[in-house]
CSV table of C-alpha atoms in Angstrom, one decimal:
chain,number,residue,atom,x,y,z
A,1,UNK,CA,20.4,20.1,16.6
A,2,UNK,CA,22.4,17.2,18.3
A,3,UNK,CA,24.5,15.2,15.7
A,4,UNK,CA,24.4,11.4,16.3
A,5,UNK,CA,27.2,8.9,15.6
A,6,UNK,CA,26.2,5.2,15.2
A,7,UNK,CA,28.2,2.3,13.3
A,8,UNK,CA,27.5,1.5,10.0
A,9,UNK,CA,26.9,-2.0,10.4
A,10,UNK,CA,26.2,-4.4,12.1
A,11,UNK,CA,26.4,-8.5,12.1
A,12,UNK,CA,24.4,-10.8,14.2
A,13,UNK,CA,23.0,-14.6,14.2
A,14,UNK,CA,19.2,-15.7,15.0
A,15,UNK,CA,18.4,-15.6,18.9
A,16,UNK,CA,21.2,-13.3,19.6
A,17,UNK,CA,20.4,-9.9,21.8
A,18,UNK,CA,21.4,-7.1,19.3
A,19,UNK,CA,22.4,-3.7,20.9
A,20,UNK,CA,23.1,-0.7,19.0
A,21,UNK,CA,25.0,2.1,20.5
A,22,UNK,CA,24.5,6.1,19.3
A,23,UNK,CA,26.8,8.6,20.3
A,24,UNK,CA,25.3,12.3,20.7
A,25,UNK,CA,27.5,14.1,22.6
A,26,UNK,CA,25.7,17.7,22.3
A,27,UNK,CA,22.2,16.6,23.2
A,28,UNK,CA,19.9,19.9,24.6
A,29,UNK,CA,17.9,19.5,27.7
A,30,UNK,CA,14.6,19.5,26.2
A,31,UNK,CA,15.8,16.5,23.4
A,32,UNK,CA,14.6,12.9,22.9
A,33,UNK,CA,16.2,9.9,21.7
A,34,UNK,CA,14.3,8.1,18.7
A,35,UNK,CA,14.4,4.7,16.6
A,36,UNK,CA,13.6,4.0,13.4
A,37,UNK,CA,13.8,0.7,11.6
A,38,UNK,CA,13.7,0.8,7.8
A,39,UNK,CA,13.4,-2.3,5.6
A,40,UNK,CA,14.7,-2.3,2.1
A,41,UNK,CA,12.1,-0.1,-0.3
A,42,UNK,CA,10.0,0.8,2.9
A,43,UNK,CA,10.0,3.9,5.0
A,44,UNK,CA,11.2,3.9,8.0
A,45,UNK,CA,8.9,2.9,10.9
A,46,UNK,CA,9.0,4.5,14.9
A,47,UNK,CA,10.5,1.8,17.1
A,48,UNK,CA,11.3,3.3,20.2
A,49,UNK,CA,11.5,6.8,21.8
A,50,UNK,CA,13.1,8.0,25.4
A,51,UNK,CA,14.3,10.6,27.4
A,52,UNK,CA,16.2,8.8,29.9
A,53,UNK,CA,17.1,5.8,32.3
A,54,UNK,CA,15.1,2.8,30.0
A,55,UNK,CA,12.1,2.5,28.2
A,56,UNK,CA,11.0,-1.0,26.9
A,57,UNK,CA,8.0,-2.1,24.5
A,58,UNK,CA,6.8,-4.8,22.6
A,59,UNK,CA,9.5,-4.7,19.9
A,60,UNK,CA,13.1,-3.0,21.6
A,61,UNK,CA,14.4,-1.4,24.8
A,62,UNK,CA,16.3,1.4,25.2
A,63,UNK,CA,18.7,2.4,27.4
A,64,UNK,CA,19.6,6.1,28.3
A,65,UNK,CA,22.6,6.7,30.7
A,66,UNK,CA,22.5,9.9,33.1
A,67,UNK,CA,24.6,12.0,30.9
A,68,UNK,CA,22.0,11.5,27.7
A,69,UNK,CA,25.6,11.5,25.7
A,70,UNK,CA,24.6,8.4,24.5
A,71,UNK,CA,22.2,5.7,24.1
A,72,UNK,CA,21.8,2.3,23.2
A,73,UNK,CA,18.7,0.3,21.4
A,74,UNK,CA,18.6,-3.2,22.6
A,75,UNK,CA,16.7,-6.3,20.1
A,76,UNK,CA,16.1,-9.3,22.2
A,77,UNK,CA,16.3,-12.7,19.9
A,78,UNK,CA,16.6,-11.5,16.8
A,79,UNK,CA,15.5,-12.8,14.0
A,80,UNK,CA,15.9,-12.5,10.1
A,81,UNK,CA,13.3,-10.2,9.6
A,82,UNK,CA,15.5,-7.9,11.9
A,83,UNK,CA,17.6,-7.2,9.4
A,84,UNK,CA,17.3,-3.6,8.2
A,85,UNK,CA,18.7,-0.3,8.9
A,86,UNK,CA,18.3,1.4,12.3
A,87,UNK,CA,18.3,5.3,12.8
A,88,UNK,CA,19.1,7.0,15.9
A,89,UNK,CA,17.6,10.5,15.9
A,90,UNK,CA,18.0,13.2,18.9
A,91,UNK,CA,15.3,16.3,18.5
A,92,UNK,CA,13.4,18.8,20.7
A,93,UNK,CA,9.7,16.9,21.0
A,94,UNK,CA,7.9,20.1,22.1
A,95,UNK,CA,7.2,21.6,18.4
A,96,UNK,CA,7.5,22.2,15.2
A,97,UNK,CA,11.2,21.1,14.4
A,98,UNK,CA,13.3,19.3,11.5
A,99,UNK,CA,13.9,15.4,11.8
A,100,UNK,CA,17.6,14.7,10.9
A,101,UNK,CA,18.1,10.7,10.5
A,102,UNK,CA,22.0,10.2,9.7
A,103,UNK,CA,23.5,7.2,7.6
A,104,UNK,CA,21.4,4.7,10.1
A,105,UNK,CA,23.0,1.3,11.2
A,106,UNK,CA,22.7,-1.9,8.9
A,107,UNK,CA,22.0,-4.9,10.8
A,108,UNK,CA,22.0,-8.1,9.1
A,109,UNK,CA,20.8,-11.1,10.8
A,110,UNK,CA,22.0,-14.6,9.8
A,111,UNK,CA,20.9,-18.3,10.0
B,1,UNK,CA,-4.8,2.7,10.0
B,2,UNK,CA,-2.8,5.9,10.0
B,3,UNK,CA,-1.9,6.9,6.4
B,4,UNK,CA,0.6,8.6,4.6
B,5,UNK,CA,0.1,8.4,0.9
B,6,UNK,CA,2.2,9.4,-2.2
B,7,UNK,CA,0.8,10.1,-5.9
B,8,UNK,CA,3.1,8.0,-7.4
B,9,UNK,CA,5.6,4.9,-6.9
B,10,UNK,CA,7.9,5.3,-9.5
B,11,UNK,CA,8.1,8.2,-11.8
B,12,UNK,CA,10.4,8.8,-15.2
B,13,UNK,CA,10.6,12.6,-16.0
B,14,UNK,CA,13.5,14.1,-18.8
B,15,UNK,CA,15.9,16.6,-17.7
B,16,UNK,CA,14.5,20.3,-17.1
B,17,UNK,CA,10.8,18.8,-16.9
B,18,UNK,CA,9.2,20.5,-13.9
B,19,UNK,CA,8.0,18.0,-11.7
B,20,UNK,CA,5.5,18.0,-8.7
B,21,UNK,CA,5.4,14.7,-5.9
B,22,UNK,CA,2.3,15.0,-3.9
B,23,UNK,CA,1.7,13.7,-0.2
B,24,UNK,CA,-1.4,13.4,1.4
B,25,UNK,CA,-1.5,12.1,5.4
B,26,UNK,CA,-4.9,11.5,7.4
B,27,UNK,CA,-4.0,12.1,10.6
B,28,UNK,CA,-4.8,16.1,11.0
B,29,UNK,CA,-1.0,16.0,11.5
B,30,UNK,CA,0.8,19.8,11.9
B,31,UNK,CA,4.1,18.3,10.7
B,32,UNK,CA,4.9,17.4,7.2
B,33,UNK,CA,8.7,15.9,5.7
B,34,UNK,CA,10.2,15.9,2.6
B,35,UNK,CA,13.4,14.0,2.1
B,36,UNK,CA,15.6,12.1,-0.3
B,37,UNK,CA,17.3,8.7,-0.1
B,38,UNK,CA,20.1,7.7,-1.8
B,39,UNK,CA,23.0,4.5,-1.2
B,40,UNK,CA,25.5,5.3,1.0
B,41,UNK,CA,24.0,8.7,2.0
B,42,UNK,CA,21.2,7.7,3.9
B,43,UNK,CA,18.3,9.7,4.7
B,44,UNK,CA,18.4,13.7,3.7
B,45,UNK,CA,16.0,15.8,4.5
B,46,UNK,CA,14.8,18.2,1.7
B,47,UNK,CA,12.4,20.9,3.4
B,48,UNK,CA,9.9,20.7,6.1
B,49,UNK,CA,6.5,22.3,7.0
B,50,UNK,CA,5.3,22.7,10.4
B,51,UNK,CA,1.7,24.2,9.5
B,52,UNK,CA,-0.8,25.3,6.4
B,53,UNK,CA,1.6,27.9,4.5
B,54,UNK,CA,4.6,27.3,6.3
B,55,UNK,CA,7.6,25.6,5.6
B,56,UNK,CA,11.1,25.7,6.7
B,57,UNK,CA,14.6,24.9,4.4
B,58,UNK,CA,16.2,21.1,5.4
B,59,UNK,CA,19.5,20.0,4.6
B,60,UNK,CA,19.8,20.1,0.8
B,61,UNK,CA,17.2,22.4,-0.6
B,62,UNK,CA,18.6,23.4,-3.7
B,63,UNK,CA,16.8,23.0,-6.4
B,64,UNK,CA,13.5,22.3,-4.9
B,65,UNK,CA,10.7,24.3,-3.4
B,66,UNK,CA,7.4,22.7,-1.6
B,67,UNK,CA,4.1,23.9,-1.2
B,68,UNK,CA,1.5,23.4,1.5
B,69,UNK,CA,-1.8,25.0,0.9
B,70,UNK,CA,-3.8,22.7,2.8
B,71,UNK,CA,-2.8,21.0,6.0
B,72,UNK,CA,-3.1,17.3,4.7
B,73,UNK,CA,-1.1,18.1,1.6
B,74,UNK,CA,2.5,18.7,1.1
B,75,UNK,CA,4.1,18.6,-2.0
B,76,UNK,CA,7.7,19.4,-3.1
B,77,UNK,CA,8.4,20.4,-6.5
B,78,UNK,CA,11.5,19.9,-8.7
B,79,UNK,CA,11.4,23.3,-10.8
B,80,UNK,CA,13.9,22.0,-13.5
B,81,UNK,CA,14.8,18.2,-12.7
B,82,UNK,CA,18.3,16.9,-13.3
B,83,UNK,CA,19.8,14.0,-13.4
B,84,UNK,CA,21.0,14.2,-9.9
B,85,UNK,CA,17.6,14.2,-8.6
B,86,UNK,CA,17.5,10.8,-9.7
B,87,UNK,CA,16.3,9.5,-6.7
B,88,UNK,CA,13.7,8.1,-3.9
B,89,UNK,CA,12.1,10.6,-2.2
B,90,UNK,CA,10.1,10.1,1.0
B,91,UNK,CA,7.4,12.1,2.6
B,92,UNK,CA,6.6,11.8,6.2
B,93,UNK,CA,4.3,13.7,8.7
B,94,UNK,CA,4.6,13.6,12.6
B,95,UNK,CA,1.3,15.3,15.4
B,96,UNK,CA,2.3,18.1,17.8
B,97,UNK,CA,3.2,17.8,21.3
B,98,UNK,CA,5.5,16.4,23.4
B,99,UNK,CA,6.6,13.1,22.1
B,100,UNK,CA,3.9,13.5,19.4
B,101,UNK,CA,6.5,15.5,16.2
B,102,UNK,CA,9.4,12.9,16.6
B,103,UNK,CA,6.9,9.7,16.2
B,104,UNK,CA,7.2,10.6,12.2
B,105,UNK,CA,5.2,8.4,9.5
B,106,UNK,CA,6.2,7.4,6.7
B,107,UNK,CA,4.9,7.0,3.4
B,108,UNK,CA,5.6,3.8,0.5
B,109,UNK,CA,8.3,6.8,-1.0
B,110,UNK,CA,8.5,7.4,-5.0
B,111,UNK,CA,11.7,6.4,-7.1
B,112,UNK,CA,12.0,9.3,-9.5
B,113,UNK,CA,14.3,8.8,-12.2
B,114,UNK,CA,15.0,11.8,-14.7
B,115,UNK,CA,16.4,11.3,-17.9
């Protein structure tokens, strides 16, 4: 399975754009590119998945370049209730497979 | 609403109890997760289960075994807890297809503590 590298943490300030970059150098063909968001004493929730170029919903964009050896989740405006951790996971989507989530990023969003 | 649910929220067990969490989802999902949580150390996954009867070592198995007779119920089992399984423990089931097994849920997690 594809390691992932992201920072540990992040700082930011309301109504910034927040971008968090993961490194995953050994990404397979048949991989995708996940995001979680976990808040403290809460799962972790699905944010955002992609294969490649950029995908965009409701909540985060993410942007894949052509080498998949990285990829970077973008939060428009951020707010307080950003603050959390975000993973960035890299696994085969066609079956049965383990989910690795790494050390995540802590973003914390101030006034 | 999709649901992952976990028997308990917080749990005290003694050292060398044997001790069974239990995780139910309702979304006839093929994919069930075990993992543990712990500061610094992020998320570690435990074992894994990708039908009825099957299951598949994670990361840090030791010391724990799962079962998963029925394909809504997975449950991991501490044969003889320790103090180092002191811990919260999360549970998490993800469909089949493409797209579908990395789109995990999550359930509310328990905080065992043994003693």
């Amino acid at each position: 399975l594809a390691k992932t590298t992201q920072p540990i943490s992040m700082d930011s300030y309301e109504g910034q754009e927040v971008n968090i970059t993961c490194s995953h150098n050994n990404i397979a063909t048949n991989d995708y590119i996940t995001w979680y968001q976990q808040f403290p004493s809460q799962g972790p929730r699905f944010i955002i998945q992609g294969y490649k170029t950029k995908v965009t919903n409701e909540v985060a964009s993410l942007f894949i370049p052509a080498d998949r050896k990285s990829s970077t989740l973008s939060l428009p405006r951020v707010s307080l209730s950003d603050t959390a951790v975000y993973y960035c996971l890299v696994a085969f989507t066609g079956g049965g497979n383990k989910l690795t989530f790494g050390t995540g990023t802590q973003l914390k969003v101030e006034l | 609403d999709v649901k992952v649910t976990q028997s308990s929220r917080y749990l005290v067990k003694r050292t060398g109890e044997k001790v069974f969490l239990e995780c139910v989802q309702d979304m006839d999902h093929e994919n069930m997760f075990w993992y543990r949580q712990d500061p610094g150390l992020g998320l570690r996954l435990i074992y894994f289960s990708y039908d009825v009867k099957m299951k598949e070592k994670g990361d840090i198995p030791e010391g724990y075994s799962v079962s998963r007779e029925k394909k809504e119920r997975f449950s991991l089992i501490l044969e003889s807890a320790s103090t180092n399984q002191t811990s919260m423990y999360l549970c998490a089931s993800s469909g089949r297809g493409r797209g579908a097994n990395t789109e995990a849920f999550f359930g509310q997690g328990t905080r065992l503590t043994v003693v």
